[in-house]
């Protein structure tokens, strides 16, 4: 396997997006006024939802899940 050195070119336009640099915040007026839609607002045909359950204990066995009523 041969290794090829990585060559990175400096892009002055991209330098303005560095760490600790302030950026003007752009807001979407549709979302600010309540007329926009988030991805959670969409209901598509045959849509499925996924819920992940995590345990704070390594290799724990899950006995039951109690769902809120």
XYZ file of C-alpha atoms in Angstrom:
69
model
C 0.000 0.000 0.000
C 1.510 3.322 -0.999
C 0.898 6.510 0.882
C 0.115 9.735 -0.900
C 0.797 12.969 0.963
C -2.299 15.024 1.609
C -2.167 18.406 -0.039
C -4.424 21.085 1.371
C -4.817 24.429 -0.311
C -5.531 27.498 1.811
C -8.827 29.128 0.905
C -8.996 32.722 2.214
C -12.789 32.776 1.824
C -13.132 29.724 4.093
C -10.825 31.239 6.727
C -13.633 33.502 7.910
C -15.459 30.436 9.303
C -12.760 29.490 11.813
C -13.098 28.722 15.509
C -13.842 31.694 17.780
C -14.872 33.867 14.867
C -18.208 35.622 15.156
C -20.775 35.001 12.454
C -23.926 36.902 11.676
C -26.891 34.736 12.530
C -29.418 34.254 9.759
C -32.956 33.407 10.786
C -35.646 31.877 8.628
C -38.684 34.153 8.917
C -41.008 31.194 8.302
C -39.771 29.480 11.448
C -39.793 32.702 13.492
C -43.400 33.481 12.587
C -44.691 29.929 13.008
C -45.442 29.359 9.331
C -42.446 27.097 8.712
C -42.298 23.342 9.220
C -39.667 21.318 11.025
C -38.855 17.749 10.022
C -40.759 16.538 13.116
C -43.883 18.237 11.729
C -43.928 16.047 8.620
C -46.158 13.011 8.447
C -45.354 10.824 5.461
C -47.103 7.653 4.276
C -45.715 4.492 5.930
C -43.543 6.643 8.179
C -41.680 4.834 10.970
C -40.169 6.185 14.177
C -37.104 4.937 15.993
C -36.466 5.253 19.709
C -33.111 4.320 21.192
C -32.948 3.194 24.805
C -29.583 3.577 26.497
C -28.516 2.287 29.865
C -25.990 3.982 32.137
C -24.742 0.489 33.028
C -22.410 -1.353 30.667
C -23.794 -4.694 29.453
C -27.036 -4.241 31.395
C -30.022 -6.368 30.485
C -33.295 -4.574 29.940
C -36.147 -6.233 31.830
C -39.019 -3.907 30.933
C -39.848 -0.495 29.557
C -42.593 1.564 31.152
C -44.199 3.975 28.736
C -45.957 7.113 29.978
C -49.729 6.930 29.695
